[in-house]
Amino acid sequence: MRIPTLAIVGVGLMGGSIALAARRRGIATRILGVDQQTNALKQARQQGILDDVSTHLQDVATAADVILFCTPVDSIAAGVLEAAAHCRPGTLLSDVGSTKAAILRDVQGRLPKGIEFIGSHPLSGSEKHGLAHANAQLLEGRLVLVTPGQDTSDDALSRIRDLWLALGAQVRVMEAEEHDRAVALTSHLPHLLSSALAGILPPELRDLTATGFRDSTRLAAGHPDLWSAIFRANAANLLAALDRFEEQIQQFRQALLAEDAAALDRLLRQGKKIREELA
Amino acid sequence: MRIPTLAIVGVGLMGGSIALAARRRGIATRILGVDQQTNALKQARQQGILDDVSTHLQDVATAADVILFCTPVDSIAAGVLEAAAHCRPGTLLSDVGSTKAAILRDVQGRLPKGIEFIGSHPLSGSEKHGLAHANAQLLEGRLVLVTPGQDTSDDALSRIRDLWLALGAQVRVMEAEEHDRAVALTSHLPHLLSSALAGILPPELRDLTATGFRDSTRLAAGHPDLWSAIFRANAANLLAALDRFEEQIQQFRQALLAEDAAALDRLLRQGKKIREELA
């Protein structure tokens, strides 16, 4: 596949990595970038990652065949609507946000004829952020969840699928609501737990942490603004995942109070079995 | 320092790693091993990690100058008392268990004259277990928490400190109760959370986990028997650490319910700041 002009909105870890992969794999003739940070734009231009850059979304919207929004989840829908007003018919818009239903709801039915938006979520994050950490392999072999809306055409779905495949990723198509419920448990809950655990470590115990604590809290180093937006966009599902988690904690608590070795063994074996099936 | 005869009771990940490091650093003239698994003993003997092996604790107790118990926490005190009955005066006994107060309580005042036990806990675990994963670098640069009892002599404290330093570790001396409170939060709580999180992942979501979920649940792969014993030995402190954790979760929950961006930001920043100070 070859896209004449690919635009990346938000040139950070994910946007930069996609641009790098697109360049390396020859997926786009021109790659344009939009960001509010002129430093990132300048750097991406100098490194040859982007062919042209702008701080104005509409500058690239008019020129692009595909636009990927790699901005925080609470700014994607507004960006999509703004860009769509300036796009040529046939332009395909997508994103990489970690929540999907709210964006789809805000965008659905509000796009000009011939312009489509379809949600995407590459499962390949990092607690790091910014263009400095971008790498062309970030998507390789990773799964991208694609969430069409009720009006999504077969053509748009197949174009976005081909783009992610060409970038080295795998694709699974899901409904946006199902996506949000799933990642509440697989991604947003681990982030919340990691942050809460890191948050309660008193200063005098910091020297006593080993690799276990560090691995368990790696996610806590993620960007607070990005994660605050994700948590708010998916609050109901995240609270439901937290409820499920706290039922399990409650079982541990009862087993500890009762000094119930068999119950503790059963709970620990359950976690070990599932964890080892992931490895 | 040079120990004429060092005995390792429990030739698994930690016991095997200590024997390897002691060998490589020339810390002991002879290294003996005790285990119930004859396979592990045979393998350690064949690889030259141990000079002599036995399945009977008393065989090595009579010969050893220092005995390190690398067995599950619920079998250490009994092993120490059994070995002590056969030791020569001047023999020093220690362990590597993740809890300290209960062992000290069970052993204190019950050792023959001239035999001392002093607790040790190297902060360098792994979710892996068994001799196959042993490595001579496991302790290098890691902190070993040493917990003397009220009857511990200066000589015994200085001998155990010298041993850990000679093995490449660092040493901090703490009271056993303080140790157990600290590691309840820095080690046992992360393990419990990791296991609980892994335990609630439904089969249909396994493919949707990325590095975040995997890192957050790495500890869950630990040995259930070892961890069940640790949890039971430190249940009160672990429950207190869990209470503290759940207060923090409660704050996240309220912020999510109220869609309170400022509160979420504050909580996420708190976790990020502390996590980054560990790195």
Coordinates of C-alpha atoms in Angstrom, one line a residue:
Chain A
M1 CA 0.0 0.0 0.0
R2 CA 1.1 3.5 -0.7
I3 CA -0.6 6.7 0.7
P4 CA 0.2 9.8 -1.2
T5 CA 0.1 12.1 1.9
L6 CA -0.1 10.8 5.5
A7 CA -0.6 13.3 8.3
I8 CA 0.3 12.7 11.9
V9 CA -1.3 15.0 14.5
G10 CA 0.7 14.9 17.7
V11 CA 4.3 14.1 17.1
G12 CA 5.1 12.3 20.4
L13 CA 6.1 8.8 21.3
M14 CA 3.3 7.2 19.2
G15 CA 3.0 9.7 16.4
G16 CA 6.8 9.8 16.0
S17 CA 7.0 6.0 16.0
I18 CA 4.3 5.7 13.4
A19 CA 6.0 8.3 11.2
L20 CA 9.4 6.5 11.5
A21 CA 7.8 3.1 10.7
A22 CA 5.9 4.6 7.7
R23 CA 9.1 6.2 6.4
R24 CA 11.2 3.1 6.8
R25 CA 8.6 0.9 5.2
G26 CA 7.9 3.3 2.3
I27 CA 4.2 3.5 3.1
A28 CA 3.6 7.2 2.3
T29 CA 5.0 9.5 -0.4
R30 CA 4.8 12.5 2.0
I31 CA 4.5 12.5 5.8
L32 CA 3.2 15.7 7.4
G33 CA 3.2 16.5 11.1
V34 CA 1.1 18.8 13.3
D35 CA 1.9 19.6 16.9
Q36 CA 1.7 22.6 19.2
Q37 CA 5.3 22.0 20.3
T38 CA 7.4 23.6 17.6
N39 CA 10.5 22.0 19.1
A40 CA 9.2 18.5 18.4
L41 CA 8.2 19.6 14.8
K42 CA 11.6 21.1 14.2
Q43 CA 13.4 18.0 15.5
A44 CA 11.2 15.6 13.4
R45 CA 11.8 17.7 10.3
Q46 CA 15.6 17.8 10.9
Q47 CA 15.7 14.1 11.4
G48 CA 13.9 13.5 8.2
I49 CA 11.0 11.9 9.9
L50 CA 8.5 14.4 8.6
D51 CA 8.5 16.1 5.2
D52 CA 6.6 19.1 6.2
V53 CA 5.2 20.4 9.5
S54 CA 2.7 22.9 10.9
T55 CA 1.2 24.1 14.1
H56 CA -2.1 24.5 12.3
L57 CA -4.3 21.4 11.8
Q58 CA -6.1 22.9 8.8
D59 CA -2.8 23.3 6.9
V60 CA -2.3 19.6 6.7
A61 CA -6.0 18.6 6.6
T62 CA -6.4 20.0 3.1
A63 CA -3.4 18.1 1.9
A64 CA -3.8 14.7 3.6
D65 CA -5.2 11.4 2.3
V66 CA -5.0 9.8 5.7
I67 CA -4.8 11.7 9.1
L68 CA -3.8 9.8 12.3
F69 CA -4.6 11.6 15.6
C70 CA -1.9 10.8 18.1
T71 CA -3.1 13.3 20.7
P72 CA -4.5 12.9 24.2
V73 CA -7.9 11.2 24.2
D74 CA -9.8 14.3 25.4
S75 CA -8.7 16.3 22.3
I76 CA -9.2 13.7 19.6
A77 CA -12.9 14.2 18.8
A78 CA -12.5 18.0 18.5
G79 CA -9.4 17.6 16.3
V80 CA -11.2 15.2 14.0
L81 CA -14.2 17.5 13.6
E82 CA -11.9 20.5 13.0
A83 CA -9.8 18.7 10.4
A84 CA -12.8 17.1 8.7
A85 CA -14.1 20.5 7.8
H86 CA -11.0 21.1 5.7
C87 CA -10.4 17.7 4.2
R88 CA -11.0 16.6 0.6
P89 CA -13.7 13.9 0.1
G90 CA -12.1 10.4 0.5
T91 CA -9.8 11.4 3.3
L92 CA -9.7 8.8 6.1
L93 CA -9.2 9.9 9.7
S94 CA -8.2 7.6 12.5
D95 CA -6.5 7.9 15.9
V96 CA -4.4 5.9 18.4
G97 CA -6.4 6.8 21.6
S98 CA -6.7 4.3 24.5
T99 CA -10.5 4.9 24.7
K100 CA -12.8 4.6 21.8
A101 CA -16.6 4.9 22.6
A102 CA -16.7 8.6 23.7
I103 CA -14.7 9.7 20.7
L104 CA -16.9 7.8 18.3
R105 CA -20.0 9.2 20.0
D106 CA -18.7 12.8 19.7
V107 CA -17.7 12.3 16.0
Q108 CA -20.5 10.1 14.7
G109 CA -23.0 11.8 12.3
R110 CA -21.0 15.1 12.4
L111 CA -18.6 14.5 9.5
P112 CA -18.9 16.0 6.0
K113 CA -20.0 13.6 3.3
G114 CA -17.1 11.5 2.0
I115 CA -15.0 11.9 5.1
E116 CA -14.8 9.0 7.5
F117 CA -13.4 8.5 11.0
I118 CA -12.6 5.1 12.4
G119 CA -11.1 4.4 15.7
S120 CA -7.7 2.6 16.3
H121 CA -5.8 1.7 19.4
P122 CA -2.3 0.1 19.1
L123 CA -1.6 -2.0 22.2
S124 CA 2.0 -0.9 22.4
G125 CA 2.4 1.9 24.9
S126 CA 5.2 2.9 27.1
E127 CA 5.5 4.9 30.3
K128 CA 7.8 7.1 28.3
H129 CA 6.6 9.9 26.2
G130 CA 7.8 12.4 23.6
L131 CA 9.5 12.2 20.2
A132 CA 12.8 11.4 21.9
H133 CA 11.5 7.9 22.7
A134 CA 9.9 7.2 19.3
N135 CA 11.2 4.1 17.5
A136 CA 10.3 2.5 14.2
Q137 CA 9.7 -1.0 15.9
L138 CA 7.1 0.2 18.4
L139 CA 4.2 -1.3 16.5
E140 CA 6.0 -4.4 15.1
G141 CA 4.0 -7.5 15.9
R142 CA 1.7 -5.6 18.2
L143 CA -2.1 -5.8 18.1
V144 CA -4.1 -2.7 16.9
L145 CA -7.7 -2.8 17.9
V146 CA -9.8 -1.1 15.2
T147 CA -13.3 0.1 16.2
P148 CA -15.6 1.0 13.3
G149 CA -18.8 3.1 13.8
Q150 CA -22.2 2.1 12.5
D151 CA -21.7 4.2 9.4
T152 CA -18.2 3.0 8.6
S153 CA -17.8 1.8 5.0
D154 CA -16.1 -1.5 4.1
D155 CA -13.7 0.6 2.1
A156 CA -12.6 2.7 5.1
L157 CA -12.3 -0.4 7.3
S158 CA -10.1 -2.1 4.8
R159 CA -8.0 1.0 4.2
I160 CA -7.2 1.4 7.9
R161 CA -6.6 -2.3 8.3
D162 CA -4.1 -2.3 5.4
L163 CA -2.3 0.7 6.9
W164 CA -1.7 -0.9 10.3
L165 CA -0.7 -4.2 8.6
A166 CA 1.7 -2.3 6.4
L167 CA 3.2 -0.7 9.6
G168 CA 4.0 -4.1 10.9
A169 CA 1.1 -4.5 13.3
Q170 CA -1.7 -7.0 13.6
V171 CA -5.4 -6.0 13.5
R172 CA -8.5 -7.0 15.4
V173 CA -11.8 -5.3 14.8
M174 CA -14.1 -4.7 17.8
E175 CA -17.0 -2.6 18.8
A176 CA -16.0 0.6 20.6
E177 CA -17.9 -0.3 23.8
E178 CA -16.5 -3.7 23.9
H179 CA -13.0 -2.2 23.4
D180 CA -13.4 0.2 26.3
R181 CA -14.7 -2.6 28.7
A182 CA -11.7 -4.8 27.7
V183 CA -8.9 -2.3 28.1
A184 CA -10.4 -1.0 31.4
L185 CA -9.3 -4.3 32.8
T186 CA -6.2 -5.1 30.7
S187 CA -4.6 -1.6 30.7
H188 CA -6.4 1.1 32.7
L189 CA -6.8 -0.9 35.9
P190 CA -3.1 -2.0 35.9
H191 CA -2.2 1.7 35.5
L192 CA -4.4 2.8 38.4
L193 CA -3.1 0.1 40.7
S194 CA 0.5 0.9 39.7
S195 CA 0.0 4.5 40.5
A196 CA -1.8 3.9 43.8
L197 CA 0.9 1.5 44.9
A198 CA 3.7 3.9 44.0
G199 CA 1.8 6.7 45.7
I200 CA 1.7 5.1 49.1
L201 CA 5.4 4.4 49.4
P202 CA 6.8 6.4 52.3
P203 CA 10.2 8.1 51.7
E204 CA 11.9 5.9 54.4
L205 CA 11.0 2.7 52.6
R206 CA 12.3 3.7 49.2
D207 CA 15.7 2.1 49.6
L208 CA 14.0 -1.2 50.5
T209 CA 12.2 -1.6 47.2
A210 CA 13.6 -4.3 44.9
T211 CA 12.7 -5.3 41.3
G212 CA 9.2 -6.5 42.4
F213 CA 8.0 -3.1 43.5
R214 CA 9.7 -1.5 40.6
D215 CA 8.1 -3.7 38.0
S216 CA 4.7 -3.4 39.6
T217 CA 4.9 0.4 39.6
R218 CA 6.6 1.0 36.2
L219 CA 3.3 2.2 34.7
A220 CA 3.0 4.9 37.4
A221 CA 5.7 6.9 35.6
G222 CA 3.3 7.5 32.7
H223 CA 2.2 11.0 31.7
P224 CA -0.4 12.2 34.3
D225 CA -2.3 14.4 31.8
L226 CA -2.7 11.6 29.3
W227 CA -3.8 9.1 31.9
S228 CA -6.1 11.5 33.7
A229 CA -7.9 12.0 30.3
I230 CA -8.1 8.2 29.7
F231 CA -9.4 7.5 33.2
R232 CA -12.1 10.1 32.8
A233 CA -13.1 9.0 29.3
N234 CA -13.5 5.4 30.6
A235 CA -14.5 6.0 34.2
A236 CA -17.5 3.7 34.3
N237 CA -15.7 0.7 32.9
L238 CA -12.6 1.4 35.0
L239 CA -14.8 1.5 38.2
A240 CA -16.4 -1.8 37.1
A241 CA -12.9 -3.4 36.6
L242 CA -11.9 -2.0 40.0
D243 CA -15.0 -3.6 41.6
R244 CA -14.0 -6.9 40.1
F245 CA -10.4 -6.5 41.3
E246 CA -11.6 -5.6 44.8
E247 CA -13.7 -8.8 45.0
Q248 CA -10.5 -10.7 44.4
I249 CA -8.6 -8.6 47.1
Q250 CA -11.5 -9.3 49.4
Q251 CA -10.9 -13.0 49.0
F252 CA -7.2 -12.5 49.8
R253 CA -8.2 -10.5 52.8
Q254 CA -10.5 -13.2 54.2
A255 CA -7.9 -15.9 53.6
L256 CA -5.3 -13.8 55.4
L257 CA -7.6 -13.0 58.4
A258 CA -8.5 -16.7 58.7
E259 CA -4.9 -17.8 58.1
D260 CA -6.5 -20.1 55.5
A261 CA -3.5 -21.7 53.7
A262 CA -5.7 -23.6 51.3
A263 CA -7.6 -20.5 50.2
L264 CA -4.3 -18.5 49.8
D265 CA -2.8 -21.3 47.8
R266 CA -5.8 -21.5 45.6
L267 CA -5.8 -17.7 44.9
L268 CA -2.0 -17.6 44.3
R269 CA -2.2 -20.6 42.0
Q270 CA -5.0 -19.0 40.0
G271 CA -2.9 -15.9 39.5
K272 CA 0.2 -17.9 38.6
K273 CA -1.7 -20.1 36.1
I274 CA -3.2 -17.2 34.2
R275 CA 0.1 -15.2 34.3
E276 CA 2.1 -18.1 32.9
E277 CA -0.4 -18.5 30.0
L278 CA 0.5 -15.0 29.0
A279 CA 4.2 -15.4 28.9
Chain B
M1 CA 36.9 -13.5 54.9
R2 CA 37.2 -17.3 54.6
I3 CA 34.7 -19.8 56.1
P4 CA 36.1 -23.3 56.5
T5 CA 32.7 -25.0 55.9
L6 CA 29.6 -23.2 54.6
A7 CA 26.4 -25.1 54.5
I8 CA 23.4 -24.2 52.4
V9 CA 20.0 -25.7 53.4
G10 CA 17.7 -25.5 50.4
V11 CA 19.4 -25.6 47.1
G12 CA 17.0 -23.6 45.0
L13 CA 17.3 -20.2 43.3
M14 CA 18.7 -18.3 46.3
G15 CA 20.6 -21.2 47.9
G16 CA 22.2 -22.1 44.6
S17 CA 23.0 -18.4 43.8
I18 CA 24.7 -18.0 47.2
A19 CA 26.7 -21.2 46.7
L20 CA 27.8 -20.0 43.2
A21 CA 28.8 -16.6 44.5
A22 CA 30.6 -18.1 47.5
R23 CA 32.5 -20.4 45.1
R24 CA 33.4 -17.7 42.7
R25 CA 34.6 -15.3 45.3
G26 CA 36.5 -18.0 47.3
I27 CA 34.6 -17.3 50.5
A28 CA 34.4 -20.9 51.8
T29 CA 36.9 -23.7 51.7
R30 CA 34.0 -26.3 51.5
I31 CA 30.4 -25.7 50.6
L32 CA 27.9 -28.3 51.6
G33 CA 24.3 -28.5 50.5
V34 CA 21.1 -30.0 52.0
D35 CA 17.9 -30.5 50.2
Q36 CA 15.0 -32.9 50.0
Q37 CA 15.2 -32.9 46.2
T38 CA 18.0 -35.3 45.3
N39 CA 17.9 -34.1 41.7
A40 CA 18.9 -30.6 42.8
L41 CA 21.7 -32.0 45.0
K42 CA 23.0 -34.2 42.2
Q43 CA 23.0 -31.4 39.7
A44 CA 24.7 -29.0 42.1
R45 CA 27.4 -31.5 42.9
Q46 CA 28.0 -32.3 39.2
Q47 CA 28.3 -28.6 38.4
G48 CA 30.9 -28.2 41.1
I49 CA 28.7 -25.7 43.0
L50 CA 28.7 -27.9 46.1
D51 CA 31.5 -30.1 47.5
D52 CA 29.3 -32.5 49.4
V53 CA 25.5 -33.0 49.7
S54 CA 23.0 -34.7 51.9
T55 CA 19.3 -35.0 52.4
H56 CA 19.9 -35.0 56.2
L57 CA 20.3 -31.7 57.9
Q58 CA 22.2 -33.2 60.8
D59 CA 24.9 -34.6 58.5
V60 CA 26.0 -31.1 57.6
A61 CA 25.1 -29.4 60.9
T62 CA 28.0 -31.2 62.6
A63 CA 30.5 -30.1 60.0
A64 CA 29.5 -26.5 59.3
D65 CA 30.8 -23.2 60.6
V66 CA 28.0 -21.2 59.0
I67 CA 24.6 -22.5 57.9
L68 CA 22.3 -20.5 55.7
F69 CA 18.7 -21.6 55.5
C70 CA 17.3 -21.0 52.1
T71 CA 14.0 -22.8 52.6
P72 CA 10.4 -21.6 52.7
V73 CA 9.7 -19.2 55.7
D74 CA 7.4 -21.7 57.4
S75 CA 10.2 -24.3 57.7
I76 CA 13.1 -22.2 58.7
A77 CA 12.6 -22.1 62.5
A78 CA 12.2 -25.8 62.8
G79 CA 15.3 -26.4 60.6
V80 CA 17.3 -24.0 62.7
L81 CA 16.3 -25.7 66.0
E82 CA 17.0 -29.1 64.5
A83 CA 20.4 -28.1 63.1
A84 CA 21.4 -26.3 66.3
A85 CA 21.1 -29.5 68.3
H86 CA 24.0 -31.0 66.2
C87 CA 26.2 -27.9 65.7
R88 CA 29.6 -27.3 67.2
P89 CA 29.8 -24.3 69.5
G90 CA 30.6 -21.2 67.5
T91 CA 28.5 -22.2 64.6
L92 CA 26.5 -19.3 63.1
L93 CA 23.1 -19.9 61.6
S94 CA 21.2 -17.5 59.4
D95 CA 18.5 -17.6 56.7
V96 CA 17.2 -15.7 53.6
G97 CA 13.5 -15.7 54.5
S98 CA 11.2 -12.8 53.5
T99 CA 9.7 -12.5 57.0
K100 CA 11.7 -12.3 60.1
A101 CA 9.8 -11.7 63.4
A102 CA 8.0 -15.1 63.6
I103 CA 11.2 -17.0 62.9
L104 CA 13.1 -15.0 65.5
R105 CA 10.3 -15.6 68.0
D106 CA 10.3 -19.3 67.4
V107 CA 14.1 -19.6 67.7
Q108 CA 14.9 -17.1 70.5
G109 CA 16.0 -18.6 73.8
R110 CA 15.9 -22.2 72.4
L111 CA 19.4 -22.5 71.0
P112 CA 22.2 -24.4 72.8
K113 CA 24.9 -22.2 74.3
G114 CA 27.5 -21.0 71.8
I115 CA 25.1 -21.4 68.8
E116 CA 23.5 -18.2 67.4
F117 CA 20.9 -17.5 64.8
I118 CA 20.5 -14.1 63.2
G119 CA 18.0 -13.3 60.5
S120 CA 18.9 -12.2 57.0
H121 CA 16.7 -11.1 54.0
P122 CA 18.4 -10.4 50.6
L123 CA 16.2 -8.0 48.6
S124 CA 16.9 -9.8 45.3
G125 CA 14.2 -12.2 44.5
S126 CA 12.8 -13.4 41.3
E127 CA 9.5 -14.9 40.2
K128 CA 11.6 -17.8 39.0
H129 CA 12.6 -20.6 41.4
G130 CA 14.8 -23.7 41.4
L131 CA 18.6 -24.3 41.0
A132 CA 18.3 -23.9 37.2
H133 CA 17.8 -20.2 37.6
A134 CA 20.6 -19.7 40.1
N135 CA 23.2 -17.1 39.2
A136 CA 26.4 -15.9 40.9
Q137 CA 25.3 -12.2 40.4
L138 CA 21.9 -12.4 42.1
L139 CA 23.2 -10.7 45.2
E140 CA 25.6 -8.3 43.6
G141 CA 24.9 -4.7 44.8
R142 CA 21.6 -5.8 46.4
L143 CA 20.7 -4.9 49.9
V144 CA 20.5 -7.6 52.6
L145 CA 18.4 -6.7 55.6
V146 CA 19.9 -8.3 58.8
T147 CA 17.7 -8.6 61.8
P148 CA 19.5 -9.5 65.1
G149 CA 17.6 -10.7 68.1
Q150 CA 18.0 -9.3 71.6
D151 CA 20.6 -11.9 72.5
T152 CA 22.7 -11.5 69.3
S153 CA 26.4 -11.0 70.0
D154 CA 28.4 -8.3 68.3
D155 CA 30.6 -11.1 67.0
A156 CA 27.7 -12.9 65.3
L157 CA 26.4 -9.6 63.8
S158 CA 29.8 -8.8 62.4
R159 CA 30.3 -12.3 61.0
I160 CA 27.0 -12.3 59.1
R161 CA 27.6 -8.8 57.9
D162 CA 31.0 -9.7 56.6
L163 CA 29.6 -12.8 54.9
W164 CA 27.0 -10.8 52.9
L165 CA 29.5 -8.1 52.1
A166 CA 31.9 -10.7 50.8
L167 CA 29.1 -12.1 48.7
G168 CA 28.9 -8.7 47.0
A169 CA 25.8 -7.4 48.8
Q170 CA 25.2 -4.4 51.0
V171 CA 23.9 -4.7 54.5
R172 CA 21.4 -2.8 56.6
V173 CA 20.6 -3.9 60.2
M174 CA 17.0 -3.6 61.3
E175 CA 14.7 -4.9 64.0
A176 CA 12.7 -7.9 62.8
E177 CA 9.3 -6.3 63.5
E178 CA 10.3 -3.1 61.6
H179 CA 11.6 -5.4 58.8
D180 CA 8.3 -7.2 58.5
R181 CA 6.2 -4.0 58.5
A182 CA 8.5 -2.5 55.8
V183 CA 8.5 -5.5 53.4
A184 CA 4.8 -6.0 53.8
L185 CA 4.4 -2.8 51.8
T186 CA 7.5 -2.9 49.5
S187 CA 7.3 -6.6 48.6
H188 CA 4.4 -8.6 49.9
L189 CA 1.7 -6.1 48.9
P190 CA 3.0 -5.8 45.3
H191 CA 2.9 -9.6 45.1
L192 CA -0.6 -9.8 46.4
L193 CA -1.8 -7.1 44.0
S194 CA 0.0 -8.7 41.1
S195 CA -1.6 -12.1 41.9
A196 CA -5.1 -10.6 42.3
L197 CA -4.8 -8.7 39.0
A198 CA -3.6 -11.8 37.1
G199 CA -6.3 -13.8 38.7
I200 CA -9.2 -11.8 37.4
L201 CA -8.1 -11.7 33.7
P202 CA -10.8 -13.6 31.8
P203 CA -9.6 -16.0 29.0
E204 CA -11.1 -13.9 26.2
L205 CA -9.0 -10.8 27.2
R206 CA -5.6 -12.6 27.3
D207 CA -4.7 -11.6 23.8
L208 CA -5.4 -8.0 24.6
T209 CA -2.8 -7.7 27.3
A210 CA 0.3 -5.6 26.5
T211 CA 3.6 -5.0 28.3
G212 CA 1.8 -2.9 31.0
F213 CA -0.4 -5.8 32.2
R214 CA 2.5 -8.2 31.9
D215 CA 4.9 -6.1 34.0
S216 CA 2.2 -5.4 36.6
T217 CA 1.6 -9.2 37.0
R218 CA 5.2 -10.6 36.7
L219 CA 5.3 -11.4 40.4
A220 CA 2.1 -13.5 40.1
A221 CA 4.3 -16.2 38.5
G222 CA 6.1 -16.7 41.9
H223 CA 5.9 -20.0 43.7
P224 CA 2.5 -20.3 45.4
D225 CA 3.8 -22.4 48.3
L226 CA 6.6 -20.0 49.1
W227 CA 4.3 -17.0 48.9
S228 CA 1.4 -18.5 50.8
A229 CA 3.9 -19.1 53.7
I230 CA 5.2 -15.6 53.5
F231 CA 1.7 -14.1 53.5
R232 CA 0.6 -16.2 56.5
A233 CA 3.8 -15.4 58.4
N234 CA 3.3 -11.6 57.9
A235 CA -0.5 -11.5 57.7
A236 CA -1.2 -8.7 60.1
N237 CA 1.4 -6.3 58.5
L238 CA 0.2 -7.3 55.0
L239 CA -3.4 -6.5 55.9
A240 CA -2.3 -3.1 57.3
A241 CA -0.4 -2.4 54.1
L242 CA -3.5 -3.5 52.1
D243 CA -5.6 -1.0 54.2
R244 CA -3.2 1.8 53.3
F245 CA -3.4 0.8 49.6
E246 CA -7.2 0.7 49.7
E247 CA -7.3 4.2 51.1
Q248 CA -5.4 5.4 48.0
I249 CA -7.7 3.3 45.8
Q250 CA -10.7 4.9 47.5
Q251 CA -9.3 8.3 46.5
F252 CA -9.0 7.2 42.9
R253 CA -12.6 5.8 43.1
Q254 CA -14.0 9.1 44.4
A255 CA -12.1 11.1 41.8
L256 CA -13.4 8.8 39.0
L257 CA -17.0 9.0 40.3
A258 CA -16.9 12.8 40.5
E259 CA -15.0 13.1 37.2
D260 CA -12.6 15.2 39.2
A261 CA -9.8 16.0 36.8
A262 CA -7.8 17.9 39.4
A263 CA -7.9 15.1 42.0
L264 CA -7.0 12.5 39.4
D265 CA -4.1 14.6 38.2
R266 CA -2.9 15.0 41.8
L267 CA -3.1 11.3 42.5
L268 CA -1.3 10.4 39.2
R269 CA 1.4 13.0 39.8
Q270 CA 2.0 11.6 43.3
G271 CA 2.6 8.1 42.0
K272 CA 4.7 9.4 39.1
K273 CA 6.9 11.5 41.4
I274 CA 7.6 8.7 43.8
R275 CA 8.1 6.1 41.1
E276 CA 10.6 8.3 39.3
E277 CA 12.6 8.8 42.4
L278 CA 13.2 5.1 42.6
A279 CA 14.5 4.7 39.1

